Tab-separated table of N, CA and C in Angstrom:
chain	number	residue	atom	x	y	z
A	1	MET	N	-2.756	16.410	-6.524
A	1	MET	CA	-1.970	15.904	-5.238
A	1	MET	C	-1.980	14.479	-5.052
A	2	PRO	N	-0.734	13.617	-5.085
A	2	PRO	CA	-0.542	12.415	-4.981
A	2	PRO	C	-1.115	11.992	-3.635
A	3	SER	N	-1.674	10.948	-3.414
A	3	SER	CA	-2.137	10.294	-1.960
A	3	SER	C	-0.636	9.587	-1.223
A	4	GLU	N	-0.632	10.012	-0.027
A	4	GLU	CA	0.668	9.447	0.938
A	4	GLU	C	0.338	8.986	2.098
A	5	VAL	N	0.729	7.599	2.421
A	5	VAL	CA	0.949	7.280	3.909
A	5	VAL	C	2.140	6.848	4.101
A	6	LYS	N	2.134	6.750	5.408
A	6	LYS	CA	3.756	6.248	6.105
A	6	LYS	C	3.138	4.614	6.842
A	7	VAL	N	4.034	3.777	6.407
A	7	VAL	CA	3.511	2.452	7.074
A	7	VAL	C	4.972	2.066	8.240
A	8	ASN	N	4.602	2.165	9.494
A	8	ASN	CA	5.692	1.510	10.344
A	8	ASN	C	5.973	0.101	10.996
A	9	SER	N	6.986	-0.054	9.975
A	9	SER	CA	7.044	-1.897	10.103
A	9	SER	C	7.907	-2.144	11.353
A	10	SER	N	7.234	-1.836	12.602
A	10	SER	CA	8.115	-1.414	13.899
A	10	SER	C	8.939	-3.019	13.925
A	11	ILE	N	7.899	-4.065	13.956
A	11	ILE	CA	8.296	-5.404	14.283
A	11	ILE	C	9.750	-6.069	13.296
A	12	CYS	N	9.589	-5.279	12.206
A	12	CYS	CA	10.965	-5.663	11.694
A	12	CYS	C	11.973	-4.551	11.347
A	13	GLY	N	11.740	-2.932	12.164
A	13	GLY	CA	12.589	-2.188	12.069
A	13	GLY	C	12.466	-0.849	10.779
A	14	PHE	N	11.218	-1.148	9.857
A	14	PHE	CA	11.578	-0.075	8.994
A	14	PHE	C	10.407	0.544	8.923
A	15	THR	N	10.527	1.998	8.294
A	15	THR	CA	9.526	2.828	8.127
A	15	THR	C	9.113	3.318	6.501
A	16	HIS	N	8.118	2.684	6.035
A	16	HIS	CA	8.161	3.321	4.384
A	16	HIS	C	7.339	4.302	4.179
A	17	ARG	N	7.869	4.907	2.912
A	17	ARG	CA	6.562	6.215	2.783
A	17	ARG	C	6.331	5.808	1.433
A	18	ILE	N	4.762	5.645	1.200
A	18	ILE	CA	4.144	5.246	-0.087
A	18	ILE	C	3.295	6.538	-0.419
A	19	THR	N	3.743	6.438	-1.706
A	19	THR	CA	2.890	7.389	-2.749
A	19	THR	C	2.177	6.766	-3.843
A	20	GLY	N	1.165	7.870	-3.894
A	20	GLY	CA	0.456	7.230	-5.407
A	20	GLY	C	-0.386	8.236	-5.891
A	21	GLN	N	-0.845	7.953	-7.536
A	21	GLN	CA	-1.343	9.095	-8.107
A	21	GLN	C	-1.728	8.131	-9.217
A	22	LEU	N	-3.236	8.904	-9.324
A	22	LEU	CA	-3.936	8.179	-10.390
A	22	LEU	C	-3.546	8.642	-11.926
A	23	GLU	N	-3.269	7.731	-12.575
A	23	GLU	CA	-2.967	8.210	-14.458
A	23	GLU	C	-4.262	7.660	-14.780
A	24	GLY	N	-4.749	8.281	-15.663
A	24	GLY	CA	-5.867	8.525	-16.360
A	24	GLY	C	-6.942	7.877	-15.554
A	25	ARG	N	-7.833	7.392	-15.898
A	25	ARG	CA	-8.762	6.624	-15.106
A	25	ARG	C	-8.761	5.116	-14.911
A	26	LYS	N	-7.704	4.349	-15.277
A	26	LYS	CA	-7.660	3.143	-14.668
A	26	LYS	C	-6.146	2.737	-14.101
A	27	THR	N	-5.398	3.368	-13.783
A	27	THR	CA	-4.126	3.076	-13.448
A	27	THR	C	-3.733	4.041	-12.177
A	28	VAL	N	-3.066	3.220	-11.164
A	28	VAL	CA	-2.671	3.962	-9.943
A	28	VAL	C	-1.356	3.955	-10.053
A	29	ILE	N	-0.150	4.835	-9.805
A	29	ILE	CA	0.613	4.479	-10.070
A	29	ILE	C	1.789	4.946	-8.483
A	30	THR	N	2.386	3.939	-8.354
A	30	THR	CA	2.731	4.266	-6.529
A	30	THR	C	4.403	4.001	-6.812
A	31	ASP	N	5.117	4.342	-5.733
A	31	ASP	CA	6.331	4.311	-5.254
A	31	ASP	C	6.770	4.386	-3.929
A	32	ILE	N	7.453	3.690	-3.580
A	32	ILE	CA	7.592	3.478	-2.201
A	32	ILE	C	9.191	3.815	-1.671
A	33	GLU	N	9.346	4.710	-0.555
A	33	GLU	CA	10.578	5.043	-0.170
A	33	GLU	C	11.072	4.248	0.862
A	34	THR	N	11.823	3.483	0.852
A	34	THR	CA	11.961	2.155	1.885
A	34	THR	C	13.754	1.940	1.676
A	35	ASP	N	14.050	1.464	2.989
A	35	ASP	CA	14.989	0.884	3.249
A	35	ASP	C	15.514	-0.648	3.484
A	36	CYS	N	14.227	-1.253	3.523
A	36	CYS	CA	13.837	-3.062	3.468
A	36	CYS	C	14.343	-3.322	2.159
A	37	SER	N	15.291	-4.003	1.888
A	37	SER	CA	15.816	-4.524	0.358
A	37	SER	C	14.460	-5.619	-0.073
A	38	LYS	N	13.656	-5.868	0.594
A	38	LYS	CA	12.838	-6.522	0.163
A	38	LYS	C	11.389	-5.824	-0.419
A	39	VAL	N	11.071	-5.055	0.044
A	39	VAL	CA	9.922	-4.202	-0.105
A	39	VAL	C	10.340	-3.327	-1.433
A	40	ALA	N	11.624	-3.160	-1.279
A	40	ALA	CA	12.455	-2.098	-2.797
A	40	ALA	C	12.098	-2.777	-4.003
A	41	LYS	N	11.972	-4.195	-3.940
A	41	LYS	CA	11.487	-4.949	-4.974
A	41	LYS	C	10.487	-4.300	-5.871
A	42	ILE	N	9.306	-3.721	-4.856
A	42	ILE	CA	8.313	-3.585	-5.346
A	42	ILE	C	8.123	-1.882	-5.057
A	43	ALA	N	9.075	-1.274	-5.036
A	43	ALA	CA	8.977	0.037	-4.769
A	43	ALA	C	8.323	0.723	-5.831
A	44	HIS	N	8.181	0.909	-7.197
A	44	HIS	CA	7.616	1.091	-8.229
A	44	HIS	C	6.344	0.288	-8.756
A	45	MET	N	5.298	0.693	-8.940
A	45	MET	CA	4.059	-0.058	-9.262
A	45	MET	C	3.454	0.500	-10.406
A	46	GLU	N	2.906	0.036	-11.634
A	46	GLU	CA	1.518	0.694	-12.204
A	46	GLU	C	0.416	-0.471	-12.000
A	47	ILE	N	-0.350	-0.049	-11.242
A	47	ILE	CA	-1.375	-0.941	-10.720
A	47	ILE	C	-2.721	-0.920	-11.444
A	48	PRO	N	-3.241	-1.791	-12.174
A	48	PRO	CA	-4.563	-1.532	-12.778
A	48	PRO	C	-5.956	-1.629	-11.662
A	49	LYS	N	-6.484	-0.843	-11.872
A	49	LYS	CA	-7.859	-0.159	-10.952
A	49	LYS	C	-8.670	-1.680	-10.964
A	50	LYS	N	-8.667	-2.541	-11.604
A	50	LYS	CA	-9.455	-3.588	-11.549
A	50	LYS	C	-8.832	-4.687	-10.806
A	51	GLN	N	-7.434	-4.382	-10.545
A	51	GLN	CA	-6.541	-5.033	-9.846
A	51	GLN	C	-6.645	-4.776	-8.522
A	52	THR	N	-7.064	-3.877	-7.448
A	52	THR	CA	-6.954	-3.893	-6.664
A	52	THR	C	-8.724	-3.872	-5.415
A	53	LEU	N	-9.482	-4.341	-6.418
A	53	LEU	CA	-10.742	-4.616	-5.663
A	53	LEU	C	-11.021	-5.935	-4.535
A	54	ASN	N	-10.508	-7.051	-4.908
A	54	ASN	CA	-10.240	-8.213	-4.409
A	54	ASN	C	-8.895	-8.589	-4.061
A	55	ILE	N	-9.036	-9.704	-3.016
A	55	ILE	CA	-7.788	-10.210	-2.738
A	55	ILE	C	-7.225	-11.353	-3.670
A	56	LYS	N	-8.159	-11.864	-4.094
A	56	LYS	CA	-7.706	-12.642	-5.357
A	56	LYS	C	-7.482	-11.601	-6.834
A	57	GLU	N	-6.846	-12.074	-7.604
A	57	GLU	CA	-6.494	-11.212	-8.735
A	57	GLU	C	-6.148	-9.900	-8.392
A	58	ASN	N	-5.417	-9.770	-7.233
A	58	ASN	CA	-5.071	-8.521	-6.973
A	58	ASN	C	-3.441	-8.029	-7.049
A	59	TYR	N	-3.315	-7.407	-8.095
A	59	TYR	CA	-1.753	-7.011	-8.414
A	59	TYR	C	-0.766	-6.764	-7.769
A	60	VAL	N	-1.234	-5.796	-6.436
A	60	VAL	CA	-0.120	-5.875	-5.446
A	60	VAL	C	-0.148	-6.567	-4.383
A	61	MET	N	-1.266	-7.642	-4.294
A	61	MET	CA	-0.576	-8.766	-3.291
A	61	MET	C	0.136	-9.835	-4.356
A	62	ASP	N	-0.080	-9.995	-5.657
A	62	ASP	CA	1.041	-11.092	-6.202
A	62	ASP	C	2.522	-10.164	-6.653
A	63	GLN	N	2.563	-9.341	-6.464
A	63	GLN	CA	3.547	-8.285	-6.678
A	63	GLN	C	4.423	-8.943	-4.932
A	64	ALA	N	3.445	-8.773	-3.991
A	64	ALA	CA	4.066	-8.815	-2.803
A	64	ALA	C	4.470	-10.226	-2.538
A	65	GLN	N	3.491	-11.173	-2.788
A	65	GLN	CA	3.934	-12.522	-2.617
A	65	GLN	C	5.185	-13.279	-3.262
A	66	ASP	N	5.347	-12.384	-4.551
A	66	ASP	CA	6.880	-12.779	-4.675
A	66	ASP	C	8.221	-11.986	-3.821
A	67	HIS	N	7.807	-11.138	-3.162
A	67	HIS	CA	8.738	-10.430	-2.992
A	67	HIS	C	9.527	-10.085	-1.159
A	68	CYS	N	8.196	-9.558	-0.843
A	68	CYS	CA	7.786	-9.489	0.746
A	68	CYS	C	7.784	-10.677	1.719
A	69	CYS	N	7.868	-10.644	3.106
A	69	CYS	CA	7.627	-11.376	3.907
A	69	CYS	C	6.263	-11.660	3.911
A	70	ALA	N	5.788	-12.727	4.425
A	70	ALA	CA	4.347	-12.972	4.360
A	70	ALA	C	3.528	-12.056	5.417
A	71	THR	N	4.125	-11.579	6.878
A	71	THR	CA	3.433	-10.743	7.222
A	71	THR	C	3.961	-9.019	7.027
A	72	CYS	N	4.503	-8.885	5.932
A	72	CYS	CA	4.424	-7.335	5.454
A	72	CYS	C	3.053	-6.821	5.530
A	73	ILE	N	3.394	-5.424	5.916
A	73	ILE	CA	2.033	-4.452	5.981
A	73	ILE	C	1.618	-3.782	4.855
A	74	VAL	N	3.083	-3.722	4.309
A	74	VAL	CA	3.192	-2.587	3.312
A	74	VAL	C	1.979	-2.692	2.093
A	75	PRO	N	1.979	-4.074	1.791
A	75	PRO	CA	0.810	-4.098	0.495
A	75	PRO	C	-0.490	-4.062	1.089
A	76	ALA	N	-0.964	-3.472	2.650
A	76	ALA	CA	-1.867	-3.112	2.819
A	76	ALA	C	-1.731	-1.522	2.395
A	77	GLY	N	-0.605	-0.759	2.886
A	77	GLY	CA	-0.748	0.391	3.190
A	77	GLY	C	-0.646	0.716	1.239
A	78	VAL	N	-0.451	0.426	0.324
A	78	VAL	CA	-0.174	0.537	-0.854
A	78	VAL	C	-1.686	0.513	-1.423
A	79	LEU	N	-2.598	-0.736	-0.895
A	79	LEU	CA	-3.959	-0.648	-1.709
A	79	LEU	C	-4.471	0.075	-0.776
A	80	HIS	N	-4.441	1.039	0.360
A	80	HIS	CA	-4.953	2.012	1.149
A	80	HIS	C	-4.726	3.327	0.400
A	81	VAL	N	-3.512	3.666	-0.431
A	81	VAL	CA	-3.173	4.657	-1.066
A	81	VAL	C	-3.815	4.307	-2.583
A	82	CYS	N	-3.937	3.021	-3.051
A	82	CYS	CA	-4.580	3.076	-4.444
A	82	CYS	C	-6.403	3.652	-4.031
A	83	LYS	N	-7.036	2.859	-2.836
A	83	LYS	CA	-8.363	3.293	-2.290
A	83	LYS	C	-8.001	4.880	-2.629
A	84	MET	N	-7.641	5.519	-1.762
A	84	MET	CA	-7.814	7.025	-2.100
A	84	MET	C	-7.654	7.555	-3.401
A	85	GLU	N	-6.696	7.319	-3.844
A	85	GLU	CA	-6.686	7.652	-5.463
A	85	GLU	C	-7.905	7.509	-6.251
A	86	LEU	N	-8.597	6.117	-6.227
A	86	LEU	CA	-9.827	5.533	-6.776
A	86	LEU	C	-11.132	6.193	-6.327
A	87	GLY	N	-10.982	7.368	-5.295
A	87	GLY	CA	-12.211	7.713	-4.789
A	87	GLY	C	-13.063	6.590	-3.800
A	88	MET	N	-12.549	5.875	-3.866
A	88	MET	CA	-12.876	4.965	-2.854
A	88	MET	C	-12.862	4.828	-1.195
A	89	LEU	N	-11.865	5.489	-1.003
A	89	LEU	CA	-11.498	5.912	0.670
A	89	LEU	C	-11.481	7.111	0.576
A	90	SER	N	-12.093	7.758	1.312
A	90	SER	CA	-12.009	9.334	1.305
A	90	SER	C	-10.925	9.774	2.772
A	91	PRO	N	-9.796	10.696	1.566
A	91	PRO	CA	-9.097	11.555	2.324
A	91	PRO	C	-9.072	11.964	3.887
A	92	THR	N	-10.465	12.551	3.822
A	92	THR	CA	-10.772	13.352	5.225
A	92	THR	C	-11.213	11.990	6.335
A	93	LEU	N	-11.511	10.641	5.828
A	93	LEU	CA	-11.798	10.136	6.672
A	93	LEU	C	-10.668	9.402	7.426
A	94	ALA	N	-9.595	9.238	6.155
A	94	ALA	CA	-8.405	8.730	6.531
A	94	ALA	C	-7.489	9.689	7.343
A	95	LYS	N	-7.888	10.598	7.068
A	95	LYS	CA	-7.089	12.048	7.879
A	95	LYS	C	-7.387	11.723	9.457
A	96	GLN	N	-8.341	12.092	9.571
A	96	GLN	CA	-9.312	11.741	10.740
A	96	GLN	C	-8.741	10.244	11.553
A	97	SER	N	-8.952	9.470	10.872
A	97	SER	CA	-8.782	7.660	11.293
A	97	SER	C	-6.970	8.093	12.047
A	98	GLU	N	-6.536	8.623	11.377
A	98	GLU	CA	-4.775	8.772	11.138
A	98	GLU	C	-4.202	7.534	10.933
A	99	ARG	N	-4.643	6.200	11.957
A	99	ARG	CA	-3.662	5.315	11.505
A	99	ARG	C	-4.523	3.881	11.270
A	100	VAL	N	-4.254	2.949	11.150
A	100	VAL	CA	-4.503	1.746	11.067
A	100	VAL	C	-3.372	0.610	11.807
A	101	SER	N	-4.002	-0.463	13.200
A	101	SER	CA	-3.060	-0.561	13.557
A	101	SER	C	-3.097	-2.262	13.920
A	102	ILE	N	-1.981	-2.706	14.435
A	102	ILE	CA	-2.328	-4.533	14.707
A	102	ILE	C	-1.693	-4.361	16.455
A	103	GLU	N	-2.681	-4.860	17.250
A	103	GLU	CA	-1.750	-4.632	18.520
A	103	GLU	C	-1.739	-6.058	19.197
A	104	PHE	N	-0.724	-6.539	19.389
A	104	PHE	CA	-0.434	-8.013	19.958
A	104	PHE	C	-0.637	-7.962	21.578
A	105	ASN	N	-1.476	-8.310	21.864
A	105	ASN	CA	-1.718	-8.646	23.033
A	105	ASN	C	-1.252	-10.281	23.963
A	106	VAL	N	-0.011	-10.007	24.065
A	106	VAL	CA	0.884	-11.232	24.479
A	106	VAL	C	1.015	-11.237	25.935
A	107	ASP	N	0.924	-12.081	26.476
A	107	ASP	CA	1.183	-12.235	27.986
A	107	ASP	C	2.446	-12.929	28.316
């Protein structure tokens, strides 16, 4: 069963659904359902396992750099899906945590 996350980019008004599934032992195939024209450009990716481990030489971040806004949180969502598919993030822990958030404390 594929891993799935919902990314709520409320600051720009979009919600994205990201699914991913491990193909073989070394590639995660991800798909993004989105109404954002920029994110749509990275809606389907075949991500090599070795290029999910760091910030440098990271396939997802490289693709996002060419297409997404600098503050887009979708790439982080894609990487969380990859980590679940690769066994580096427990789906049980992810479900218990429910969400990752950024809180703006502006006066």
